[in-house]
XYZ file of C-alpha atoms in Angstrom:
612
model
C 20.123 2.347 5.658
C 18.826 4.811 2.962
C 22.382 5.006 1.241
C 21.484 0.777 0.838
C 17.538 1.671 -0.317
C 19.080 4.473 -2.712
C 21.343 1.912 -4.822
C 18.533 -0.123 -5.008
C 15.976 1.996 -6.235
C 18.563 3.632 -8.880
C 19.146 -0.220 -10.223
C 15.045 -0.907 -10.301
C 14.016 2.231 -12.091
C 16.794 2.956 -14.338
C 18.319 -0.276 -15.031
C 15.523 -2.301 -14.499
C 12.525 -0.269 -15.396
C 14.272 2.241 -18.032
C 12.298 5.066 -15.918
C 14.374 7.512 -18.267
C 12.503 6.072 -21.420
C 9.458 7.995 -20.084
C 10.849 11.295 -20.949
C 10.038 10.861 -24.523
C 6.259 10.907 -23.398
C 5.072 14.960 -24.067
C 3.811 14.758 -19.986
C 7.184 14.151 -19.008
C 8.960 16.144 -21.842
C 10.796 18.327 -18.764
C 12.138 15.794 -17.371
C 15.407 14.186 -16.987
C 17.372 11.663 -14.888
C 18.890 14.960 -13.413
C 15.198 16.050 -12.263
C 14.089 12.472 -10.771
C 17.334 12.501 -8.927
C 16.995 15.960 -7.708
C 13.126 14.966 -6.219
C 14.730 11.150 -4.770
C 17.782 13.514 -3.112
C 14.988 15.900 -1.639
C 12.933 13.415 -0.426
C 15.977 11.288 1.126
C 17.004 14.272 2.892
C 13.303 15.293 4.367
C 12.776 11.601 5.560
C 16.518 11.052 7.308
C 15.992 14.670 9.397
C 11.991 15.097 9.852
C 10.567 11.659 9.819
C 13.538 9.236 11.011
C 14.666 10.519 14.215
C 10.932 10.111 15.376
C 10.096 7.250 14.170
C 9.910 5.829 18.000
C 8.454 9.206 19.489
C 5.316 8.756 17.343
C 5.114 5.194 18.785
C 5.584 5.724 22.477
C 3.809 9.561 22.600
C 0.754 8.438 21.173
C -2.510 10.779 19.941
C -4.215 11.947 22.795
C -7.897 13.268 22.992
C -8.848 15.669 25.489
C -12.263 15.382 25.041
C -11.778 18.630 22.678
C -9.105 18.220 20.448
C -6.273 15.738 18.956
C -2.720 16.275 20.987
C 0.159 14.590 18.577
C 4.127 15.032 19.007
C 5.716 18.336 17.389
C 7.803 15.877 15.241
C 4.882 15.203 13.643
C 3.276 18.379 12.628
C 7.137 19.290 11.555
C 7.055 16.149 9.223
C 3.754 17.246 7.645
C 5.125 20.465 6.767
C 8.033 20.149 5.421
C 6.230 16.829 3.240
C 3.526 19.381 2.179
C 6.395 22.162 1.488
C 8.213 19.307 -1.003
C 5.689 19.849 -3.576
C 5.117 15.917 -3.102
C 1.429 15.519 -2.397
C 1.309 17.275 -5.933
C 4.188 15.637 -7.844
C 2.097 13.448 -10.458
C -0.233 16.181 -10.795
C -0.516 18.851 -13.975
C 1.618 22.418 -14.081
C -1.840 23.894 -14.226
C -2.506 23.296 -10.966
C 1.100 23.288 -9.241
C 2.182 19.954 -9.859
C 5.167 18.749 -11.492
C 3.848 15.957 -14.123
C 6.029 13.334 -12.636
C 5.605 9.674 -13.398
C 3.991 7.905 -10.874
C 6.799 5.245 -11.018
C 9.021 8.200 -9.884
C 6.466 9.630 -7.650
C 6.672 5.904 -5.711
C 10.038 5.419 -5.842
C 10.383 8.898 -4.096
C 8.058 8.167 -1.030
C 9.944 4.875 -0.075
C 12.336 7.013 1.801
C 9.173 8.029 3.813
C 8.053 4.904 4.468
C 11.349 3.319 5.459
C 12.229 6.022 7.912
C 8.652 6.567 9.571
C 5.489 4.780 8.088
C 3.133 5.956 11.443
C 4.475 9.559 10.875
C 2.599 9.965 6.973
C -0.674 10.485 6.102
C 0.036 11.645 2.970
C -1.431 8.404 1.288
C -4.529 9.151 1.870
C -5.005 12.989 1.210
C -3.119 12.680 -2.197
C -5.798 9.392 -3.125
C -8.427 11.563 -2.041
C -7.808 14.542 -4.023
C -7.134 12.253 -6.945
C -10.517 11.211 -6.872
C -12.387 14.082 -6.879
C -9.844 15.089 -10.109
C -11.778 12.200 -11.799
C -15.340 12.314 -10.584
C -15.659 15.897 -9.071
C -17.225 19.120 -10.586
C -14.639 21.498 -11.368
C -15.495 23.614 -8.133
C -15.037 20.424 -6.043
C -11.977 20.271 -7.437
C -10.771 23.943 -7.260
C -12.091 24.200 -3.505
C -11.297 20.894 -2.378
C -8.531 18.873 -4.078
C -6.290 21.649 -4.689
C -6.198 22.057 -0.808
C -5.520 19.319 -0.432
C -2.345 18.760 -3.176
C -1.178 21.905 -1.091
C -1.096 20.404 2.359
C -3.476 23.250 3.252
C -6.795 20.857 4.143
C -5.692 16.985 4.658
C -8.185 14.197 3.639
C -9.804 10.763 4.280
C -11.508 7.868 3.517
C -14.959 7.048 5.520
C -16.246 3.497 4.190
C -16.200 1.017 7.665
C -18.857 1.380 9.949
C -18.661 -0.286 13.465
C -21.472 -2.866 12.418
C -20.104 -3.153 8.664
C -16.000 -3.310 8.242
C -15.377 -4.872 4.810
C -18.847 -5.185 4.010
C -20.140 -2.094 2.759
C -23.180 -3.440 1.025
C -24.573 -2.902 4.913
C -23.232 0.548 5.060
C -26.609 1.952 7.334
C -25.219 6.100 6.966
C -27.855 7.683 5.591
C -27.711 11.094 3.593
C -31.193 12.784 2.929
C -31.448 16.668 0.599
C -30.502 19.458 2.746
C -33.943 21.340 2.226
C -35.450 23.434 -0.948
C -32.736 24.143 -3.461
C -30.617 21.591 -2.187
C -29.306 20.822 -6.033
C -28.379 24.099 -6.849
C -25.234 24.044 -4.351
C -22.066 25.433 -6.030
C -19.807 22.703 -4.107
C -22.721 19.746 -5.533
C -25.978 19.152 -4.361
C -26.084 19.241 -0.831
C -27.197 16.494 1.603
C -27.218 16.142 6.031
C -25.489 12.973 7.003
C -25.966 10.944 9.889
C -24.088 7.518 10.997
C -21.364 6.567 12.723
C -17.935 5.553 10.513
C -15.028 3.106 12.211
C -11.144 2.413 11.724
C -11.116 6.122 10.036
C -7.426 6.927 9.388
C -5.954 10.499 10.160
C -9.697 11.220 10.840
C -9.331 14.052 13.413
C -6.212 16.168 14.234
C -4.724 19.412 13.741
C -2.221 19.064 11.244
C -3.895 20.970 8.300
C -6.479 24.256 8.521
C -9.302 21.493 7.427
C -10.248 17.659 7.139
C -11.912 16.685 3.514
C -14.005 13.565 4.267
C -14.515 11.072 1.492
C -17.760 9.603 3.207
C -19.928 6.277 1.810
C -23.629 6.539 2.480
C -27.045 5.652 1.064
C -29.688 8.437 0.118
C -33.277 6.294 1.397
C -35.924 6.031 -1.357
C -39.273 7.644 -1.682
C -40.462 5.269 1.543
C -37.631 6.626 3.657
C -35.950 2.931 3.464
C -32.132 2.259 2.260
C -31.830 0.489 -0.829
C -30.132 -3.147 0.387
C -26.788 -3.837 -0.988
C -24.231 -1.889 -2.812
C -26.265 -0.329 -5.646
C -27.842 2.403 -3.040
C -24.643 3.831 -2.104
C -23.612 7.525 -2.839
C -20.061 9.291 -2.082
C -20.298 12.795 -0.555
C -17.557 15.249 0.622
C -17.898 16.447 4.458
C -15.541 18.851 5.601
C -14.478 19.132 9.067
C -15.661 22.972 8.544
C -17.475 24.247 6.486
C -16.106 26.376 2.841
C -17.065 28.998 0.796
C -17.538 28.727 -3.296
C -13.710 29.943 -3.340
C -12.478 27.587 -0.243
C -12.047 30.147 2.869
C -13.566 28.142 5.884
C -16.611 30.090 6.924
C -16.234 29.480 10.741
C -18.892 27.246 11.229
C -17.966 23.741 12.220
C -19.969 20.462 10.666
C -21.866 18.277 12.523
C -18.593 16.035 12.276
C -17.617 14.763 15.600
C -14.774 12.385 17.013
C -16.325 10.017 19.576
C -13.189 8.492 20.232
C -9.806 7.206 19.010
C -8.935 3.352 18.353
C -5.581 2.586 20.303
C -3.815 0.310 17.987
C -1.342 -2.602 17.707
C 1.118 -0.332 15.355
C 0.885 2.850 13.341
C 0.435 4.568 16.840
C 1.538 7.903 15.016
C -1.504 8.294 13.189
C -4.630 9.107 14.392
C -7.061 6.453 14.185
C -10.763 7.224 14.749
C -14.930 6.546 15.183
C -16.664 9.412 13.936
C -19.976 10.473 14.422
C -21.918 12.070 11.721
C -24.700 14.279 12.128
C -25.707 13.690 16.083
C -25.872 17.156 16.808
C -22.650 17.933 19.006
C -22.203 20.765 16.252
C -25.077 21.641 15.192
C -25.130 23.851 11.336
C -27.586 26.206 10.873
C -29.391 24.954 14.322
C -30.136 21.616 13.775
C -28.505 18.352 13.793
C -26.639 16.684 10.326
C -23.266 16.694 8.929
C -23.546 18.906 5.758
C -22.054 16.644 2.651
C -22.022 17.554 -1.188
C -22.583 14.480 -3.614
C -19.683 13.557 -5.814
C -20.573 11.805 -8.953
C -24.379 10.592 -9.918
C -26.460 8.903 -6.857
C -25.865 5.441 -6.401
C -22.373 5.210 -7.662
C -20.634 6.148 -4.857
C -18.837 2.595 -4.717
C -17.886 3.024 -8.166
C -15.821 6.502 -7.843
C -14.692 5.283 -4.387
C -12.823 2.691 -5.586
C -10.726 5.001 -7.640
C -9.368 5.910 -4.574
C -8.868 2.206 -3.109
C -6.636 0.993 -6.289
C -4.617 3.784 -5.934
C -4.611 2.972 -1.687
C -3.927 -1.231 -1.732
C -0.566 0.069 -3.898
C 0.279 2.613 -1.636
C -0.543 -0.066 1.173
C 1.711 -2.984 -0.658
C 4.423 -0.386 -1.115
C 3.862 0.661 3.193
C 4.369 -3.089 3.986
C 7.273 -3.600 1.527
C 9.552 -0.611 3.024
C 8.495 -2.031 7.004
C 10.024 -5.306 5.472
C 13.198 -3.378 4.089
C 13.333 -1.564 7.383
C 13.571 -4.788 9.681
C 16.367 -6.201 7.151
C 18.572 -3.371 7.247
C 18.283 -2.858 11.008
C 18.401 -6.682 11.520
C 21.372 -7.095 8.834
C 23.337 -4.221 10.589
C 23.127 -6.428 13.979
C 24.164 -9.393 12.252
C 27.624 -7.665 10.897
C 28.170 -6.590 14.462
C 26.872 -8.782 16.938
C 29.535 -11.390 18.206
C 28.055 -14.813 19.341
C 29.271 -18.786 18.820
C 31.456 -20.231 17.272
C 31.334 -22.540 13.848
C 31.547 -25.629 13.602
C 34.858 -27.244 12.675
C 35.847 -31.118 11.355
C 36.364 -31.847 14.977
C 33.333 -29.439 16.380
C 33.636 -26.443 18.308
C 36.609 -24.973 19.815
C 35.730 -22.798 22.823
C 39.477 -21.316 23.058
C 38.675 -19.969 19.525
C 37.388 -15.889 19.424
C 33.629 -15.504 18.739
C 31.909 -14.996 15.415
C 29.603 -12.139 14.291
C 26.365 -13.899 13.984
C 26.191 -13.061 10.046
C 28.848 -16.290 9.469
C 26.081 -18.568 10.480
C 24.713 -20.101 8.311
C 21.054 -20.461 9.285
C 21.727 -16.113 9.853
C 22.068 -15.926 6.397
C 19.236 -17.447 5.243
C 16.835 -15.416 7.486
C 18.949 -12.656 5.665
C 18.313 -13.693 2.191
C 14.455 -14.711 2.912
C 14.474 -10.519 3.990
C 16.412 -9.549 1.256
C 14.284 -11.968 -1.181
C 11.198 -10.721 -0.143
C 11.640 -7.063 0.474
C 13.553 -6.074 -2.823
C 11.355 -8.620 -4.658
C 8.365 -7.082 -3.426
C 10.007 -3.275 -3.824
C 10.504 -4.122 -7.732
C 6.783 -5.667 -7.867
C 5.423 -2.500 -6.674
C 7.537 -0.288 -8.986
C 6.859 -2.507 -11.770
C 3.307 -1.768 -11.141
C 3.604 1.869 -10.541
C 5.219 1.830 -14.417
C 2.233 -0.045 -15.344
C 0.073 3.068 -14.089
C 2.117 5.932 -16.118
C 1.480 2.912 -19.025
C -1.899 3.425 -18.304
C -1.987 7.012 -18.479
C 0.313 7.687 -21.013
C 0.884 4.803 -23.221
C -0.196 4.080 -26.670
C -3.994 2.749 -27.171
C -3.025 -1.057 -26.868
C -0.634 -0.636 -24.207
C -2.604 1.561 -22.378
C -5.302 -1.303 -22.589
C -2.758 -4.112 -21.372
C -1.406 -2.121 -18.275
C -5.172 -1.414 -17.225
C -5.882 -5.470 -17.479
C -2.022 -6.245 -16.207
C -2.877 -3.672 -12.819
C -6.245 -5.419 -12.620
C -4.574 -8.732 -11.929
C -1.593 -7.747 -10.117
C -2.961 -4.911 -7.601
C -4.408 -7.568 -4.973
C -0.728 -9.465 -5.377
C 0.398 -5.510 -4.914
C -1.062 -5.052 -1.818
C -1.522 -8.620 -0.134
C 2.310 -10.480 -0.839
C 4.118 -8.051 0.582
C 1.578 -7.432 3.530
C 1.653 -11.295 4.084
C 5.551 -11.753 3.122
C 7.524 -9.005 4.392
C 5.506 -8.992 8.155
C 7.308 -12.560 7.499
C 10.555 -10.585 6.871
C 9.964 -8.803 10.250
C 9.085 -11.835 12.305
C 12.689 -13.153 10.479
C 14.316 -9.796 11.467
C 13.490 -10.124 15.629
C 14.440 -13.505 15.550
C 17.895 -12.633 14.133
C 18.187 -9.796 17.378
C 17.518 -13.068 19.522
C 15.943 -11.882 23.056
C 16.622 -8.447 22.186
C 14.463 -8.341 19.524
C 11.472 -8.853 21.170
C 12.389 -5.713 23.707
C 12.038 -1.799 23.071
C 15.451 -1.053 22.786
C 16.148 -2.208 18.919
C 13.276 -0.892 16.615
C 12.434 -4.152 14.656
C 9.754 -5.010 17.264
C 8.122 -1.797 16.050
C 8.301 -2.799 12.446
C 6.621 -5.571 13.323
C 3.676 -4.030 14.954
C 3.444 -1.596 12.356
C 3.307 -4.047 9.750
C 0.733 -6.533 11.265
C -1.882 -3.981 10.280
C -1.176 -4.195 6.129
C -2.680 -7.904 5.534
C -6.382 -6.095 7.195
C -6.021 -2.776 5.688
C -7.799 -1.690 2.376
C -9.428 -5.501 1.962
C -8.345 -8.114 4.144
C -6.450 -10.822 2.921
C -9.058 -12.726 2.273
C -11.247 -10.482 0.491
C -8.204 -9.538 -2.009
C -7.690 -13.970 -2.511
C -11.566 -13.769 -3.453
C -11.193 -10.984 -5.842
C -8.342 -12.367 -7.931
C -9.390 -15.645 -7.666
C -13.706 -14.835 -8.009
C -12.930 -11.638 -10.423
C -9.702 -10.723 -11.822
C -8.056 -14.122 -13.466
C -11.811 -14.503 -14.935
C -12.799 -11.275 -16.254
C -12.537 -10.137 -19.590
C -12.599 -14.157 -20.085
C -8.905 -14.505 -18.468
C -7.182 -12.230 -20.609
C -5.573 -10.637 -17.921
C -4.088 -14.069 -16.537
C -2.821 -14.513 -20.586
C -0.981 -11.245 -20.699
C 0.621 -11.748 -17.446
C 1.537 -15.414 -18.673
C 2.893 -13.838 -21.879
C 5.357 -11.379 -20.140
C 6.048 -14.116 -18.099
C 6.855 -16.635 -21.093
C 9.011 -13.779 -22.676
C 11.508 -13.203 -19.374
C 11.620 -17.030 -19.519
C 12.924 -17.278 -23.191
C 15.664 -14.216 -22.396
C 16.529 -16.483 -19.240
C 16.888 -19.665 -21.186
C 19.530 -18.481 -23.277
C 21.428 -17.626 -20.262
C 23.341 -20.221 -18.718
C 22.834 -19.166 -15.566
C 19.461 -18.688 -15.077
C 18.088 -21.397 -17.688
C 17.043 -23.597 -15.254
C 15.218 -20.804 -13.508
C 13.178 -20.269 -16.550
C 12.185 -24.079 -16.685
C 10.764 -23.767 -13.291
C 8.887 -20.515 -13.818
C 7.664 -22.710 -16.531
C 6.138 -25.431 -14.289
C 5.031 -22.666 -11.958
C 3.146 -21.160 -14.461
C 1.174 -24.416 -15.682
C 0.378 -25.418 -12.246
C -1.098 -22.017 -11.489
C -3.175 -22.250 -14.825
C -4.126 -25.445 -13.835
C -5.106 -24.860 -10.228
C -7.059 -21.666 -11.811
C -9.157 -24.316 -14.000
C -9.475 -26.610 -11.595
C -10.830 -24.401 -8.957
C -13.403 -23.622 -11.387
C -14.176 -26.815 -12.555
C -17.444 -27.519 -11.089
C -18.588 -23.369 -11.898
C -19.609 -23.572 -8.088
C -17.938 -20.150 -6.544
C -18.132 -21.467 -2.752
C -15.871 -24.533 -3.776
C -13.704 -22.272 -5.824
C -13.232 -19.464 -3.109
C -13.113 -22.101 -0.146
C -8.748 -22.541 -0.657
C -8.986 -18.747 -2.273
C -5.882 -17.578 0.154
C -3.238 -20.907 -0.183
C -4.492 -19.439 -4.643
C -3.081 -16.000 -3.996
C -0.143 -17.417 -1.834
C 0.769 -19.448 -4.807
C -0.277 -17.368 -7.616
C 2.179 -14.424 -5.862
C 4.941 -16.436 -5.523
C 5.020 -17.184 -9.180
C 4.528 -13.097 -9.798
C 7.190 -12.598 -7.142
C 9.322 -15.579 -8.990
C 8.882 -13.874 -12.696
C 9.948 -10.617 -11.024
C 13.256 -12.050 -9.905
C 14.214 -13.472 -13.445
C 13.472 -10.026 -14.686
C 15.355 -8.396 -12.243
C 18.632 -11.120 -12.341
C 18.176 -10.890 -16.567
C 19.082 -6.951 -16.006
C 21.647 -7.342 -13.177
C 23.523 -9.533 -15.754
C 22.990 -6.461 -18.496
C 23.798 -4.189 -16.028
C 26.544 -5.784 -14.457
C 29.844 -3.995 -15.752
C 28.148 -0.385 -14.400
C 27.426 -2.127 -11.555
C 29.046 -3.205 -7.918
C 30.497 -6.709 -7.518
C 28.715 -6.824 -4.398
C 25.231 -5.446 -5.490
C 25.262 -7.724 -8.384
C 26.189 -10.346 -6.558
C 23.598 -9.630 -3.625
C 20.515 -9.345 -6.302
C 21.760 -12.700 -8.252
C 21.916 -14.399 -4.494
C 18.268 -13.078 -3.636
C 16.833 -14.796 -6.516
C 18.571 -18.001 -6.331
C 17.016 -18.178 -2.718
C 13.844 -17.696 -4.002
C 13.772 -20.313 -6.346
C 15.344 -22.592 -4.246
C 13.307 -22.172 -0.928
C 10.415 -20.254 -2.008
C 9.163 -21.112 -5.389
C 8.653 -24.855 -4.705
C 6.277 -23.916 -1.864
C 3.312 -23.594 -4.262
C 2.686 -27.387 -5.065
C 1.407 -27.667 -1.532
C -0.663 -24.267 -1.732
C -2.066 -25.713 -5.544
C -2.486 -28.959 -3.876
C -6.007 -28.091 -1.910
C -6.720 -25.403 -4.798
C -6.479 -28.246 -7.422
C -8.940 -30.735 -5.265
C -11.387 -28.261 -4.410
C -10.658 -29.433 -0.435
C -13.116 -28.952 1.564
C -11.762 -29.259 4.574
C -12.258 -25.823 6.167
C -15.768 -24.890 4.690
C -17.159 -28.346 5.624
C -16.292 -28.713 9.002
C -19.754 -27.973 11.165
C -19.520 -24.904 14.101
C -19.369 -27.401 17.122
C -16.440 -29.212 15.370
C -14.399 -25.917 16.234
């Protein structure tokens, strides 16, 4: 499986993304090819013998809460350990602090092994988004005491926005955070606040993995009449440890009023802990009275601002999560195929039941379930590499290509997250139906994958809320130029493509893709009214991906051709048959998807209640 995923991931980032190019960059000066491999062989090796093996162990022997504390497998503290010994919650960060300055396209490349082998086991996600967040908007000491811990694997973190009354919309976020007393500003950590709410769906939120828990945490500080300013602009982000620190980060033995009230028991991702946490109710009480103690990060009232730092960084991290659950299901499904001896093809005169059986992979209709996998999980694999490149662009890059890869990630991050958490949870479905009746049963993992996977189109914005935002936000802002620099990469692959005979018509049908998409954009705005716009906002992203996922495949077929003397017969051939598929079956899905975009259809936002 991972011998597959490591060919692949060599073509995309050297041959594909020239990942080596970045060494000329003075952050990556140190680096090499020999150094990326070295952190891809370490990380290959950690996932096949810590996080593999248990990848169904974390899914039967689920958290268990005694009423006192967490209860998770051994496997799973053992994976945690040896992921926080790798130096790989730290990788992208600076020497200064113990990190190894290495590009974040590397950095993501590296944790597919994890993700493949064991996506319930890691928390990592999390922790490492955490900690880079307070590296942008914390004080130095928040950093020092907090995020460092956290790059270390000493103290593991989270991220508290849902409450049980208010999922995706935070605007009704009701936690409240008042001053902790006199001299409540003068705090070395930040100025210093009691919490109290209740936060929902909170991710690795209690356990005993790591000495301490660093709680990102959402709430609203209430104005001089003790109300909470409505909406968004009233909310603040605060840090609440599980325990309680010192100026230099030794836990002080007192334990904050942070409490769990109880674990969710989930469809998938059964490895990780998922929790409702109480804030401030008094269970542990600091100082003799009720309120979780939290320090303010950044100025009052832009908590949302800083916080999404964090959820960019997350709705990759998620895309890349449902894009290796994809891969998983295709290698597991593919391996079944090869071996799994049923029927018998059909001949000019039919069947002939005196002939031996077939492996199920000479089917025909096999195949294509095959290639949809393959087309979907190595398509969306190179999107989410592609935009990890875009993010050491970002960081590292010139002025005006700095400046494009911030507008480019704008406009691609909810494709990012949402295609592959829509598309490869197709690949799954695809992936049980090749096992036939044994897919559907305990004894082959896909069934798993599938679970596991079912979570990504809800988590870090539903799928809904991410069709809204590039549809309501990210194709208009900056007045489109976003949607014009991805349309002029897009034009540029074409013209390479056209000059190739082999992928020339390709390029004429990105073309149409690309007008219709334009046009649907347009037309969905025609009438300026957002609730007509954002009423077919989903069948927009379904149809605006494709085309992304599309453009990504001409890319990747242009440098299979390049590449194709260095490279295997069969891997060429494998990546050239992938794309063909998906601009055969796929790409001339999105005339139907345009169709209601294009007519502003109102079919679904006009139908009354009582209809349903």
């Amino acid at each position: 499986m991972t011998t597959s995923l490591r060919s692949t991931l060599d073509f995309l980032l050297y041959d594909w993304l020239q990942a080596e190019s970045l060494n000329a960059r003075e952050r990556f000066a140190d680096h090499s090819r020999e150094t990326f491999d070295a952190v891809l062989d370490t990380c290959e090796r950690i996932a096949r013998e810590k996080y593999a093996p248990f990848n169904r162990t974390v899914d039967v022997q689920e958290p268990h809460f005694d009423g006192e504390r967490v209860t998770l497998p051994q496997a799973t503290q053992d994976a945690y350990d040896a992921y926080a010994a790798s130096g790989m919650l730290s990788a992208a960060q600076d020497y200064d602090i113990g990190g190894m300055q290495l590009p974040y396209t590397v950095d993501a490349a590296a944790n597919a092994f994890f993700a493949v082998a064991s996506i319930s086991i890691s928390s990592s996600l999390l922790s490492v988004g955490n900690a880079n967040l307070l590296m942008v908007h914390g004080t130095p000491l928040q950093k020092q005491v907090f995020a460092l811990n956290e790059f270390s694997g000493r103290f593991s973190g989270t991220m508290c926005l849902s409450e049980p009354q208010a999922g995706s919309s935070l605007s009704d976020v009701a936690t409240r955070a008042v001053p902790d007393g006199e001299g409540f500003e003068a705090d070395p950590l930040g100025p210093r606040y009691r919490l109290t709410g209740h936060k929902m769906w909170i991710s690795s939120g209690e356990h005993e993995l790591s000495e301490n828990i660093v709680h990102l945490v959402l709430a609203k500080i209430p104005g001089p009449d003790g109300k909470l300013v409505p909406g968004t602009r009233g909310i603040s982000l605060f840090i609440v440890p599980k325990k309680l620190v010192d100026a230099a980060g030794q836990l002080t033995g007192v334990r904050n009023d942070v409490a769990l009230a109880g674990l969710n028991h989930k469809l998938g991702w059964r490895g990780t802990t998922n929790t409702l946490l109480n804030f401030g109710e008094g269970k542990y009480p600091v100082q003799g009275r009720a309120g979780a103690v939290g320090y303010l990060v950044g100025p009052p009232g832009k908590g949302l601002a800083c916080m999404f730092h964090m959820m960019n960084e997350a709705r990759i991290g998620i895309g890349m999560a449902a894009t290796m659950l994809g891969l998983a299901g295709y290698y597991a499904s593919l391996d079944y195929a090869k071996n799994r001896p049923q029927g018998r093809l059909m001949g000019a005169s039919g069947k002939d039941a005196a002939q031996p059986q077939v492996r199920i992979i000479e089917h025909a209709d096999v195949r294509r379930m095959l290639l949809a996998q393959k087309s979907y999980g190595e398509g969306a694999l190179a999107l989410n590499l592609f935009c990890a490149r875009l993010v050491d662009e970002q960081h590292t890059g010139a002025a005006e290509a700095a400046d494009e890869a911030r507008l480019l990630l704008e406009v691609l991050t909810p494709i990012a997250k949402s295609w592959p958490s829509e598309f490869c949870l197709e690949a799954n479905s695809l992936a049980i139906q090749i096992h036939g009746g044994y897919g559907y049963t305990r004894d082959f993992p896909v069934e798993q994958y599938w679970r596991d996977n079912r979570l990504n189109m809800i988590h870090e914005g539903t799928h809904g809320i991410q069709a809204a935002d590039l549809l309501g936000r990210k194709v208009l802002m900056e007045n489109g130029r976003g949607l014009q620099l991805l349309a002029a990469r897009m034009q540029a692959t074409m013209a390479q493509a056209a000059a190739v005979p082999a992928l020339a018509s390709y390029a004429a049908q990105l073309g149409d893709a690309l007008q219709q998409v334009e046009a649907a954009t347009q037309a969905a705005w025609a009438t300026g009214n957002p609730a007509e716009a954002l009423a077919n906002a989903v069948p927009y992203m379904q149809a605006f991906g494709h085309t992304v996922l599309a453009w990504t495949w001409l890319d990747v077929a242009l440098a299979t051709l390049r590449a194709d003397a260095a490279l295997s017969v069969a891997s060429s051939a494998g990546r050239l048959g992938a794309a063909r598929y998906f601009y055969h079956y796929e790409l001339p899905k999105i005339g139907a998807w345009l169709n209601v975009v294009n007519r502003r259809d109102a079919t679904c936002a006009a139908l009354s209640e009582e209809a349903f």
